[in-house]
Amino acid sequence: AFPFLVLMALEINLRRKEPHPEAAGILSRGRALLEPLSASADEDIRAFGNYMQALLLPKNTPEQEVARSRALATAAAGALEAPLRAAERCLEGLTLAREAIGAVHSGIASDVGAGAALLYGALTATLYNVDVNLRGIEAPAHRTEALATRKELQRRADELAYVIQKETAAKING
């Protein structure tokens, strides 16, 4: 819903007599973000499927146990990376929504704010998946790096969401 609300607001704004000079560029970047955002869900589903398949591998012999353990480690890494990428794409969307607030008129600023709120929720939910997937990462360096990335993504999203909320309210209320 995020991209459509924000993009719709930008499209409506471009029909105005004097549209904001940056609106077309923001709209173009937003359209380019649609496919990667949509692909994020498919990537996460595939990564989860790979992990579930690894769980089903036999472990009756020492060789099978080693193969299963390696497959689980690889799948766990994929299950961690997919939601991190998704959160990064959501953050790109929030950045774009922040720009869009300044490029739309007050009558449609609520659509941008609503789209940003939905995207912030999606990013936060995605990072919950990172939290649970971190438990499957055995390599301390990989775990530490992923946790730091996760925290930084949430921090930046929190800041953007706060600014967008304030700017949306200011724009709506004049």
Short mmCIF file of N, CA and C in Angstrom, two decimals:
data_model
loop_
_atom_site.label_atom_id
_atom_site.label_comp_id
_atom_site.label_asym_id
_atom_site.label_seq_id
_atom_site.Cartn_x
_atom_site.Cartn_y
_atom_site.Cartn_z
N ALA A 1 0.82 -1.19 0.00
CA ALA A 1 0.00 0.00 0.00
C ALA A 1 0.86 1.27 0.00
N PHE A 2 2.05 1.20 0.66
CA PHE A 2 2.89 2.41 0.72
C PHE A 2 3.16 3.00 -0.65
N PRO A 3 3.74 2.20 -1.54
CA PRO A 3 4.15 2.84 -2.78
C PRO A 3 2.97 3.45 -3.51
N PHE A 4 1.84 2.80 -3.43
CA PHE A 4 0.70 3.29 -4.19
C PHE A 4 0.17 4.59 -3.60
N LEU A 5 0.13 4.71 -2.31
CA LEU A 5 -0.33 5.96 -1.70
C LEU A 5 0.62 7.12 -1.99
N VAL A 6 1.89 6.89 -1.81
CA VAL A 6 2.87 7.94 -2.05
C VAL A 6 2.93 8.28 -3.53
N LEU A 7 2.96 7.26 -4.38
CA LEU A 7 3.03 7.51 -5.82
C LEU A 7 1.76 8.19 -6.32
N MET A 8 0.62 7.76 -5.79
CA MET A 8 -0.65 8.40 -6.17
C MET A 8 -0.62 9.88 -5.83
N ALA A 9 -0.14 10.22 -4.63
CA ALA A 9 -0.07 11.62 -4.23
C ALA A 9 0.84 12.41 -5.16
N LEU A 10 1.96 11.81 -5.53
CA LEU A 10 2.88 12.50 -6.45
C LEU A 10 2.25 12.68 -7.83
N GLU A 11 1.54 11.65 -8.30
CA GLU A 11 0.89 11.74 -9.61
C GLU A 11 -0.19 12.83 -9.61
N ILE A 12 -0.98 12.88 -8.55
CA ILE A 12 -2.00 13.92 -8.43
C ILE A 12 -1.33 15.29 -8.40
N ASN A 13 -0.25 15.40 -7.67
CA ASN A 13 0.46 16.67 -7.56
C ASN A 13 0.99 17.14 -8.92
N LEU A 14 1.41 16.20 -9.75
CA LEU A 14 1.95 16.57 -11.07
C LEU A 14 0.88 17.13 -11.99
N ARG A 15 -0.39 16.88 -11.68
CA ARG A 15 -1.49 17.40 -12.50
C ARG A 15 -1.84 18.84 -12.13
N ARG A 16 -1.24 19.33 -11.09
CA ARG A 16 -1.51 20.71 -10.67
C ARG A 16 -0.94 21.70 -11.69
N LYS A 17 -1.46 22.89 -11.63
CA LYS A 17 -1.02 23.94 -12.55
C LYS A 17 0.48 24.18 -12.45
N GLU A 18 0.97 24.24 -11.22
CA GLU A 18 2.40 24.45 -10.99
C GLU A 18 2.91 23.38 -10.04
N PRO A 19 3.22 22.18 -10.54
CA PRO A 19 3.69 21.11 -9.66
C PRO A 19 5.08 21.44 -9.11
N HIS A 20 5.37 20.83 -7.99
CA HIS A 20 6.69 20.99 -7.38
C HIS A 20 7.74 20.52 -8.39
N PRO A 21 8.84 21.25 -8.56
CA PRO A 21 9.83 20.89 -9.58
C PRO A 21 10.51 19.53 -9.37
N GLU A 22 10.52 19.01 -8.15
CA GLU A 22 11.17 17.73 -7.90
C GLU A 22 10.19 16.55 -7.91
N ALA A 23 8.91 16.81 -8.04
CA ALA A 23 7.90 15.75 -7.93
C ALA A 23 8.08 14.66 -8.98
N ALA A 24 8.37 15.03 -10.22
CA ALA A 24 8.52 14.03 -11.28
C ALA A 24 9.71 13.11 -11.01
N GLY A 25 10.80 13.65 -10.53
CA GLY A 25 11.97 12.83 -10.23
C GLY A 25 11.72 11.89 -9.06
N ILE A 26 11.03 12.39 -8.04
CA ILE A 26 10.70 11.55 -6.89
C ILE A 26 9.76 10.42 -7.34
N LEU A 27 8.78 10.77 -8.17
CA LEU A 27 7.84 9.77 -8.68
C LEU A 27 8.58 8.70 -9.48
N SER A 28 9.49 9.09 -10.31
CA SER A 28 10.27 8.15 -11.11
C SER A 28 11.06 7.19 -10.22
N ARG A 29 11.72 7.73 -9.21
CA ARG A 29 12.48 6.88 -8.28
C ARG A 29 11.56 5.95 -7.50
N GLY A 30 10.38 6.46 -7.15
CA GLY A 30 9.41 5.64 -6.44
C GLY A 30 8.92 4.48 -7.28
N ARG A 31 8.65 4.74 -8.54
CA ARG A 31 8.22 3.65 -9.44
C ARG A 31 9.32 2.60 -9.58
N ALA A 32 10.56 3.04 -9.62
CA ALA A 32 11.69 2.11 -9.74
C ALA A 32 11.84 1.26 -8.47
N LEU A 33 11.35 1.75 -7.35
CA LEU A 33 11.45 1.02 -6.09
C LEU A 33 10.34 -0.04 -5.95
N LEU A 34 9.28 0.08 -6.73
CA LEU A 34 8.16 -0.86 -6.61
C LEU A 34 8.58 -2.32 -6.80
N GLU A 35 9.33 -2.59 -7.85
CA GLU A 35 9.71 -3.98 -8.13
C GLU A 35 10.60 -4.57 -7.04
N PRO A 36 11.67 -3.89 -6.62
CA PRO A 36 12.48 -4.47 -5.54
C PRO A 36 11.70 -4.66 -4.24
N LEU A 37 10.78 -3.75 -3.92
CA LEU A 37 9.98 -3.91 -2.72
C LEU A 37 9.10 -5.16 -2.83
N SER A 38 8.48 -5.34 -3.97
CA SER A 38 7.64 -6.52 -4.17
C SER A 38 8.47 -7.79 -4.16
N ALA A 39 9.64 -7.74 -4.73
CA ALA A 39 10.51 -8.92 -4.79
C ALA A 39 10.98 -9.33 -3.39
N SER A 40 11.01 -8.39 -2.46
CA SER A 40 11.48 -8.70 -1.10
C SER A 40 10.66 -9.80 -0.46
N ALA A 41 9.36 -9.76 -0.64
CA ALA A 41 8.51 -10.80 -0.04
C ALA A 41 8.82 -12.16 -0.64
N ASP A 42 9.00 -12.20 -1.96
CA ASP A 42 9.33 -13.48 -2.61
C ASP A 42 10.68 -14.01 -2.15
N GLU A 43 11.65 -13.11 -1.97
CA GLU A 43 12.97 -13.53 -1.49
C GLU A 43 12.88 -14.13 -0.09
N ASP A 44 12.09 -13.50 0.76
CA ASP A 44 11.94 -13.99 2.12
C ASP A 44 11.25 -15.36 2.14
N ILE A 45 10.25 -15.53 1.31
CA ILE A 45 9.54 -16.82 1.22
C ILE A 45 10.50 -17.91 0.76
N ARG A 46 11.31 -17.60 -0.25
CA ARG A 46 12.30 -18.58 -0.74
C ARG A 46 13.31 -18.93 0.34
N ALA A 47 13.79 -17.91 1.05
CA ALA A 47 14.79 -18.15 2.09
C ALA A 47 14.20 -19.03 3.20
N PHE A 48 12.97 -18.77 3.58
CA PHE A 48 12.32 -19.58 4.61
C PHE A 48 12.12 -21.01 4.10
N GLY A 49 11.73 -21.15 2.84
CA GLY A 49 11.58 -22.48 2.24
C GLY A 49 12.88 -23.26 2.23
N ASN A 50 13.97 -22.59 1.92
CA ASN A 50 15.28 -23.24 1.93
C ASN A 50 15.64 -23.73 3.33
N TYR A 51 15.31 -22.92 4.33
CA TYR A 51 15.59 -23.32 5.70
C TYR A 51 14.74 -24.54 6.09
N MET A 52 13.48 -24.52 5.72
CA MET A 52 12.60 -25.65 6.04
C MET A 52 13.08 -26.93 5.34
N GLN A 53 13.57 -26.80 4.11
CA GLN A 53 14.10 -27.98 3.39
C GLN A 53 15.35 -28.50 4.09
N ALA A 54 16.19 -27.61 4.56
CA ALA A 54 17.41 -28.04 5.26
C ALA A 54 17.05 -28.79 6.54
N LEU A 55 15.99 -28.35 7.21
CA LEU A 55 15.55 -29.04 8.43
C LEU A 55 15.13 -30.48 8.15
N LEU A 56 14.65 -30.72 6.94
CA LEU A 56 14.15 -32.05 6.58
C LEU A 56 15.24 -33.01 6.12
N LEU A 57 16.45 -32.51 5.97
CA LEU A 57 17.54 -33.38 5.53
C LEU A 57 17.80 -34.46 6.58
N PRO A 58 18.17 -35.65 6.12
CA PRO A 58 18.41 -36.75 7.06
C PRO A 58 19.65 -36.48 7.91
N LYS A 59 19.66 -37.10 9.08
CA LYS A 59 20.80 -36.96 9.99
C LYS A 59 21.10 -38.30 10.67
N ASN A 60 21.00 -39.35 9.87
CA ASN A 60 21.19 -40.70 10.39
C ASN A 60 22.64 -41.13 10.49
N THR A 61 23.51 -40.48 9.72
CA THR A 61 24.93 -40.84 9.73
C THR A 61 25.74 -39.59 10.04
N PRO A 62 26.99 -39.75 10.44
CA PRO A 62 27.82 -38.56 10.67
C PRO A 62 27.94 -37.68 9.43
N GLU A 63 28.03 -38.30 8.26
CA GLU A 63 28.13 -37.53 7.02
C GLU A 63 26.85 -36.73 6.78
N GLN A 64 25.71 -37.37 7.03
CA GLN A 64 24.44 -36.69 6.84
C GLN A 64 24.29 -35.54 7.85
N GLU A 65 24.75 -35.76 9.06
CA GLU A 65 24.68 -34.71 10.07
C GLU A 65 25.50 -33.49 9.66
N VAL A 66 26.70 -33.75 9.11
CA VAL A 66 27.57 -32.66 8.66
C VAL A 66 26.92 -31.92 7.50
N ALA A 67 26.39 -32.66 6.53
CA ALA A 67 25.74 -32.04 5.38
C ALA A 67 24.52 -31.24 5.81
N ARG A 68 23.74 -31.78 6.73
CA ARG A 68 22.56 -31.08 7.22
C ARG A 68 22.97 -29.81 7.97
N SER A 69 23.99 -29.92 8.79
CA SER A 69 24.46 -28.77 9.56
C SER A 69 24.93 -27.65 8.62
N ARG A 70 25.66 -28.02 7.57
CA ARG A 70 26.12 -27.01 6.60
C ARG A 70 24.93 -26.38 5.87
N ALA A 71 23.98 -27.22 5.48
CA ALA A 71 22.80 -26.71 4.77
C ALA A 71 22.00 -25.77 5.67
N LEU A 72 21.88 -26.12 6.94
CA LEU A 72 21.16 -25.25 7.88
C LEU A 72 21.88 -23.91 8.07
N ALA A 73 23.20 -23.96 8.15
CA ALA A 73 23.97 -22.72 8.32
C ALA A 73 23.80 -21.80 7.10
N THR A 74 23.87 -22.40 5.92
CA THR A 74 23.69 -21.63 4.68
C THR A 74 22.28 -21.07 4.60
N ALA A 75 21.29 -21.90 4.94
CA ALA A 75 19.90 -21.46 4.88
C ALA A 75 19.62 -20.39 5.93
N ALA A 76 20.21 -20.53 7.11
CA ALA A 76 20.01 -19.52 8.16
C ALA A 76 20.58 -18.17 7.73
N ALA A 77 21.73 -18.20 7.07
CA ALA A 77 22.31 -16.95 6.58
C ALA A 77 21.39 -16.31 5.54
N GLY A 78 20.84 -17.11 4.64
CA GLY A 78 19.90 -16.59 3.65
C GLY A 78 18.64 -16.05 4.29
N ALA A 79 18.16 -16.76 5.31
CA ALA A 79 16.95 -16.33 6.01
C ALA A 79 17.18 -15.04 6.79
N LEU A 80 18.41 -14.74 7.09
CA LEU A 80 18.75 -13.49 7.77
C LEU A 80 18.94 -12.37 6.75
N GLU A 81 19.61 -12.66 5.67
CA GLU A 81 19.92 -11.63 4.67
C GLU A 81 18.68 -11.12 3.94
N ALA A 82 17.73 -12.01 3.66
CA ALA A 82 16.54 -11.59 2.91
C ALA A 82 15.76 -10.49 3.64
N PRO A 83 15.44 -10.64 4.93
CA PRO A 83 14.71 -9.55 5.58
C PRO A 83 15.57 -8.29 5.79
N LEU A 84 16.87 -8.46 5.92
CA LEU A 84 17.72 -7.26 6.01
C LEU A 84 17.65 -6.45 4.71
N ARG A 85 17.69 -7.15 3.57
CA ARG A 85 17.55 -6.46 2.27
C ARG A 85 16.17 -5.81 2.17
N ALA A 86 15.16 -6.52 2.61
CA ALA A 86 13.80 -5.97 2.56
C ALA A 86 13.71 -4.70 3.41
N ALA A 87 14.30 -4.73 4.59
CA ALA A 87 14.28 -3.55 5.46
C ALA A 87 15.03 -2.39 4.82
N GLU A 88 16.13 -2.68 4.14
CA GLU A 88 16.87 -1.62 3.45
C GLU A 88 16.01 -0.99 2.36
N ARG A 89 15.25 -1.82 1.64
CA ARG A 89 14.37 -1.29 0.60
C ARG A 89 13.24 -0.47 1.21
N CYS A 90 12.72 -0.92 2.35
CA CYS A 90 11.70 -0.14 3.05
C CYS A 90 12.26 1.21 3.48
N LEU A 91 13.50 1.22 3.94
CA LEU A 91 14.13 2.47 4.35
C LEU A 91 14.28 3.41 3.14
N GLU A 92 14.61 2.86 1.98
CA GLU A 92 14.65 3.68 0.77
C GLU A 92 13.29 4.30 0.51
N GLY A 93 12.25 3.51 0.71
CA GLY A 93 10.89 4.02 0.53
C GLY A 93 10.55 5.12 1.52
N LEU A 94 10.98 4.96 2.75
CA LEU A 94 10.75 6.02 3.75
C LEU A 94 11.49 7.30 3.37
N THR A 95 12.70 7.15 2.88
CA THR A 95 13.47 8.31 2.44
C THR A 95 12.74 9.02 1.30
N LEU A 96 12.21 8.24 0.39
CA LEU A 96 11.46 8.79 -0.73
C LEU A 96 10.18 9.49 -0.22
N ALA A 97 9.50 8.87 0.73
CA ALA A 97 8.28 9.49 1.29
C ALA A 97 8.62 10.81 1.96
N ARG A 98 9.74 10.88 2.62
CA ARG A 98 10.18 12.13 3.26
C ARG A 98 10.34 13.23 2.22
N GLU A 99 10.93 12.88 1.09
CA GLU A 99 11.07 13.85 0.01
C GLU A 99 9.71 14.23 -0.56
N ALA A 100 8.83 13.24 -0.67
CA ALA A 100 7.52 13.48 -1.28
C ALA A 100 6.68 14.44 -0.45
N ILE A 101 6.81 14.40 0.87
CA ILE A 101 6.04 15.32 1.73
C ILE A 101 6.28 16.76 1.31
N GLY A 102 7.50 17.08 0.98
CA GLY A 102 7.82 18.45 0.58
C GLY A 102 7.39 18.78 -0.84
N ALA A 103 7.00 17.78 -1.61
CA ALA A 103 6.68 18.00 -3.02
C ALA A 103 5.20 17.90 -3.33
N VAL A 104 4.35 17.69 -2.32
CA VAL A 104 2.91 17.58 -2.56
C VAL A 104 2.19 18.70 -1.83
N HIS A 105 0.96 18.99 -2.29
CA HIS A 105 0.18 20.03 -1.62
C HIS A 105 -0.51 19.46 -0.39
N SER A 106 -0.98 20.32 0.45
CA SER A 106 -1.51 19.92 1.76
C SER A 106 -2.71 18.98 1.67
N GLY A 107 -3.48 19.06 0.60
CA GLY A 107 -4.67 18.23 0.46
C GLY A 107 -4.37 16.75 0.26
N ILE A 108 -3.16 16.43 -0.15
CA ILE A 108 -2.81 15.01 -0.34
C ILE A 108 -1.61 14.58 0.50
N ALA A 109 -1.17 15.46 1.37
CA ALA A 109 -0.05 15.11 2.25
C ALA A 109 -0.41 13.93 3.15
N SER A 110 -1.69 13.79 3.48
CA SER A 110 -2.10 12.67 4.35
C SER A 110 -1.83 11.33 3.68
N ASP A 111 -1.95 11.27 2.36
CA ASP A 111 -1.67 10.03 1.65
C ASP A 111 -0.19 9.66 1.76
N VAL A 112 0.66 10.64 1.65
CA VAL A 112 2.10 10.38 1.80
C VAL A 112 2.40 9.95 3.23
N GLY A 113 1.83 10.65 4.20
CA GLY A 113 2.04 10.29 5.60
C GLY A 113 1.52 8.89 5.91
N ALA A 114 0.34 8.55 5.38
CA ALA A 114 -0.22 7.23 5.61
C ALA A 114 0.64 6.15 4.96
N GLY A 115 1.10 6.41 3.75
CA GLY A 115 1.98 5.45 3.08
C GLY A 115 3.27 5.25 3.84
N ALA A 116 3.82 6.33 4.37
CA ALA A 116 5.06 6.24 5.15
C ALA A 116 4.82 5.45 6.44
N ALA A 117 3.68 5.66 7.08
CA ALA A 117 3.37 4.93 8.31
C ALA A 117 3.27 3.43 8.04
N LEU A 118 2.64 3.07 6.93
CA LEU A 118 2.54 1.65 6.55
C LEU A 118 3.92 1.07 6.28
N LEU A 119 4.74 1.83 5.61
CA LEU A 119 6.08 1.35 5.29
C LEU A 119 6.92 1.21 6.55
N TYR A 120 6.78 2.13 7.47
CA TYR A 120 7.50 2.04 8.74
C TYR A 120 7.08 0.77 9.49
N GLY A 121 5.80 0.49 9.49
CA GLY A 121 5.32 -0.73 10.12
C GLY A 121 5.87 -1.98 9.45
N ALA A 122 5.93 -1.96 8.12
CA ALA A 122 6.48 -3.11 7.38
C ALA A 122 7.96 -3.29 7.69
N LEU A 123 8.69 -2.20 7.77
CA LEU A 123 10.11 -2.28 8.08
C LEU A 123 10.31 -2.86 9.49
N THR A 124 9.56 -2.38 10.44
CA THR A 124 9.69 -2.87 11.81
C THR A 124 9.33 -4.35 11.89
N ALA A 125 8.26 -4.74 11.23
CA ALA A 125 7.86 -6.16 11.22
C ALA A 125 8.94 -7.03 10.58
N THR A 126 9.53 -6.53 9.52
CA THR A 126 10.59 -7.27 8.84
C THR A 126 11.79 -7.45 9.77
N LEU A 127 12.09 -6.44 10.54
CA LEU A 127 13.22 -6.55 11.46
C LEU A 127 12.95 -7.51 12.61
N TYR A 128 11.68 -7.75 12.93
CA TYR A 128 11.37 -8.81 13.90
C TYR A 128 11.81 -10.17 13.34
N ASN A 129 11.65 -10.36 12.04
CA ASN A 129 12.13 -11.60 11.41
C ASN A 129 13.64 -11.71 11.51
N VAL A 130 14.32 -10.60 11.37
CA VAL A 130 15.77 -10.60 11.55
C VAL A 130 16.11 -11.07 12.96
N ASP A 131 15.39 -10.53 13.94
CA ASP A 131 15.66 -10.90 15.34
C ASP A 131 15.57 -12.40 15.55
N VAL A 132 14.52 -13.01 15.04
CA VAL A 132 14.36 -14.45 15.24
C VAL A 132 15.39 -15.23 14.42
N ASN A 133 15.72 -14.74 13.24
CA ASN A 133 16.69 -15.45 12.39
C ASN A 133 18.12 -15.32 12.90
N LEU A 134 18.39 -14.31 13.68
CA LEU A 134 19.73 -14.16 14.26
C LEU A 134 20.09 -15.35 15.15
N ARG A 135 19.08 -15.97 15.73
CA ARG A 135 19.33 -17.12 16.61
C ARG A 135 19.97 -18.29 15.86
N GLY A 136 19.76 -18.37 14.54
CA GLY A 136 20.31 -19.47 13.77
C GLY A 136 21.71 -19.20 13.23
N ILE A 137 22.27 -18.04 13.53
CA ILE A 137 23.60 -17.69 13.03
C ILE A 137 24.63 -18.04 14.09
N GLU A 138 25.51 -18.95 13.73
CA GLU A 138 26.51 -19.42 14.70
C GLU A 138 27.81 -18.62 14.66
N ALA A 139 28.16 -18.08 13.50
CA ALA A 139 29.41 -17.33 13.38
C ALA A 139 29.28 -15.99 14.11
N PRO A 140 30.06 -15.79 15.17
CA PRO A 140 29.92 -14.57 15.98
C PRO A 140 30.09 -13.28 15.17
N ALA A 141 31.03 -13.26 14.24
CA ALA A 141 31.26 -12.04 13.46
C ALA A 141 30.05 -11.72 12.58
N HIS A 142 29.50 -12.75 11.95
CA HIS A 142 28.32 -12.55 11.09
C HIS A 142 27.13 -12.09 11.93
N ARG A 143 26.96 -12.70 13.07
CA ARG A 143 25.87 -12.33 13.96
C ARG A 143 26.00 -10.89 14.44
N THR A 144 27.21 -10.50 14.86
CA THR A 144 27.46 -9.14 15.35
C THR A 144 27.22 -8.12 14.25
N GLU A 145 27.70 -8.42 13.05
CA GLU A 145 27.52 -7.50 11.92
C GLU A 145 26.05 -7.35 11.56
N ALA A 146 25.34 -8.47 11.51
CA ALA A 146 23.92 -8.42 11.16
C ALA A 146 23.11 -7.68 12.22
N LEU A 147 23.45 -7.89 13.48
CA LEU A 147 22.75 -7.19 14.56
C LEU A 147 23.00 -5.69 14.49
N ALA A 148 24.22 -5.31 14.19
CA ALA A 148 24.53 -3.88 14.05
C ALA A 148 23.76 -3.27 12.88
N THR A 149 23.69 -4.00 11.77
CA THR A 149 22.93 -3.52 10.61
C THR A 149 21.47 -3.38 10.97
N ARG A 150 20.93 -4.38 11.67
CA ARG A 150 19.53 -4.36 12.07
C ARG A 150 19.24 -3.13 12.94
N LYS A 151 20.10 -2.88 13.92
CA LYS A 151 19.89 -1.75 14.82
C LYS A 151 19.97 -0.42 14.08
N GLU A 152 20.92 -0.32 13.15
CA GLU A 152 21.08 0.92 12.39
C GLU A 152 19.87 1.16 11.48
N LEU A 153 19.35 0.11 10.86
CA LEU A 153 18.17 0.26 10.01
C LEU A 153 16.98 0.75 10.85
N GLN A 154 16.79 0.17 12.02
CA GLN A 154 15.68 0.59 12.88
C GLN A 154 15.87 2.02 13.36
N ARG A 155 17.09 2.37 13.72
CA ARG A 155 17.37 3.73 14.19
C ARG A 155 17.04 4.76 13.11
N ARG A 156 17.52 4.49 11.91
CA ARG A 156 17.27 5.43 10.81
C ARG A 156 15.78 5.51 10.48
N ALA A 157 15.11 4.35 10.51
CA ALA A 157 13.67 4.34 10.23
C ALA A 157 12.90 5.11 11.30
N ASP A 158 13.29 4.94 12.57
CA ASP A 158 12.64 5.66 13.67
C ASP A 158 12.76 7.17 13.45
N GLU A 159 13.95 7.61 13.09
CA GLU A 159 14.19 9.04 12.86
C GLU A 159 13.35 9.55 11.70
N LEU A 160 13.36 8.81 10.59
CA LEU A 160 12.59 9.23 9.42
C LEU A 160 11.10 9.25 9.72
N ALA A 161 10.61 8.22 10.39
CA ALA A 161 9.18 8.16 10.69
C ALA A 161 8.76 9.35 11.56
N TYR A 162 9.59 9.71 12.50
CA TYR A 162 9.30 10.85 13.37
C TYR A 162 9.23 12.14 12.54
N VAL A 163 10.21 12.36 11.70
CA VAL A 163 10.25 13.57 10.88
C VAL A 163 9.07 13.60 9.92
N ILE A 164 8.78 12.47 9.29
CA ILE A 164 7.65 12.41 8.34
C ILE A 164 6.34 12.70 9.06
N GLN A 165 6.17 12.14 10.25
CA GLN A 165 4.96 12.39 11.02
C GLN A 165 4.80 13.87 11.31
N LYS A 166 5.86 14.51 11.76
CA LYS A 166 5.81 15.95 12.08
C LYS A 166 5.56 16.78 10.82
N GLU A 167 6.24 16.45 9.73
CA GLU A 167 6.08 17.23 8.50
C GLU A 167 4.70 17.01 7.89
N THR A 168 4.17 15.80 8.00
CA THR A 168 2.82 15.54 7.49
C THR A 168 1.80 16.35 8.28
N ALA A 169 1.90 16.31 9.59
CA ALA A 169 0.95 17.08 10.43
C ALA A 169 1.07 18.58 10.14
N ALA A 170 2.28 19.07 10.00
CA ALA A 170 2.46 20.49 9.71
C ALA A 170 1.86 20.87 8.36
N LYS A 171 2.04 20.02 7.38
CA LYS A 171 1.53 20.30 6.05
C LYS A 171 -0.01 20.27 6.04
N ILE A 172 -0.57 19.28 6.72
CA ILE A 172 -2.03 19.16 6.77
C ILE A 172 -2.65 20.32 7.52
N ASN A 173 -2.03 20.70 8.63
CA ASN A 173 -2.60 21.75 9.49
C ASN A 173 -2.17 23.16 9.11
N GLY A 174 -1.37 23.26 8.07
CA GLY A 174 -0.96 24.57 7.59
C GLY A 174 0.09 25.14 8.45
#
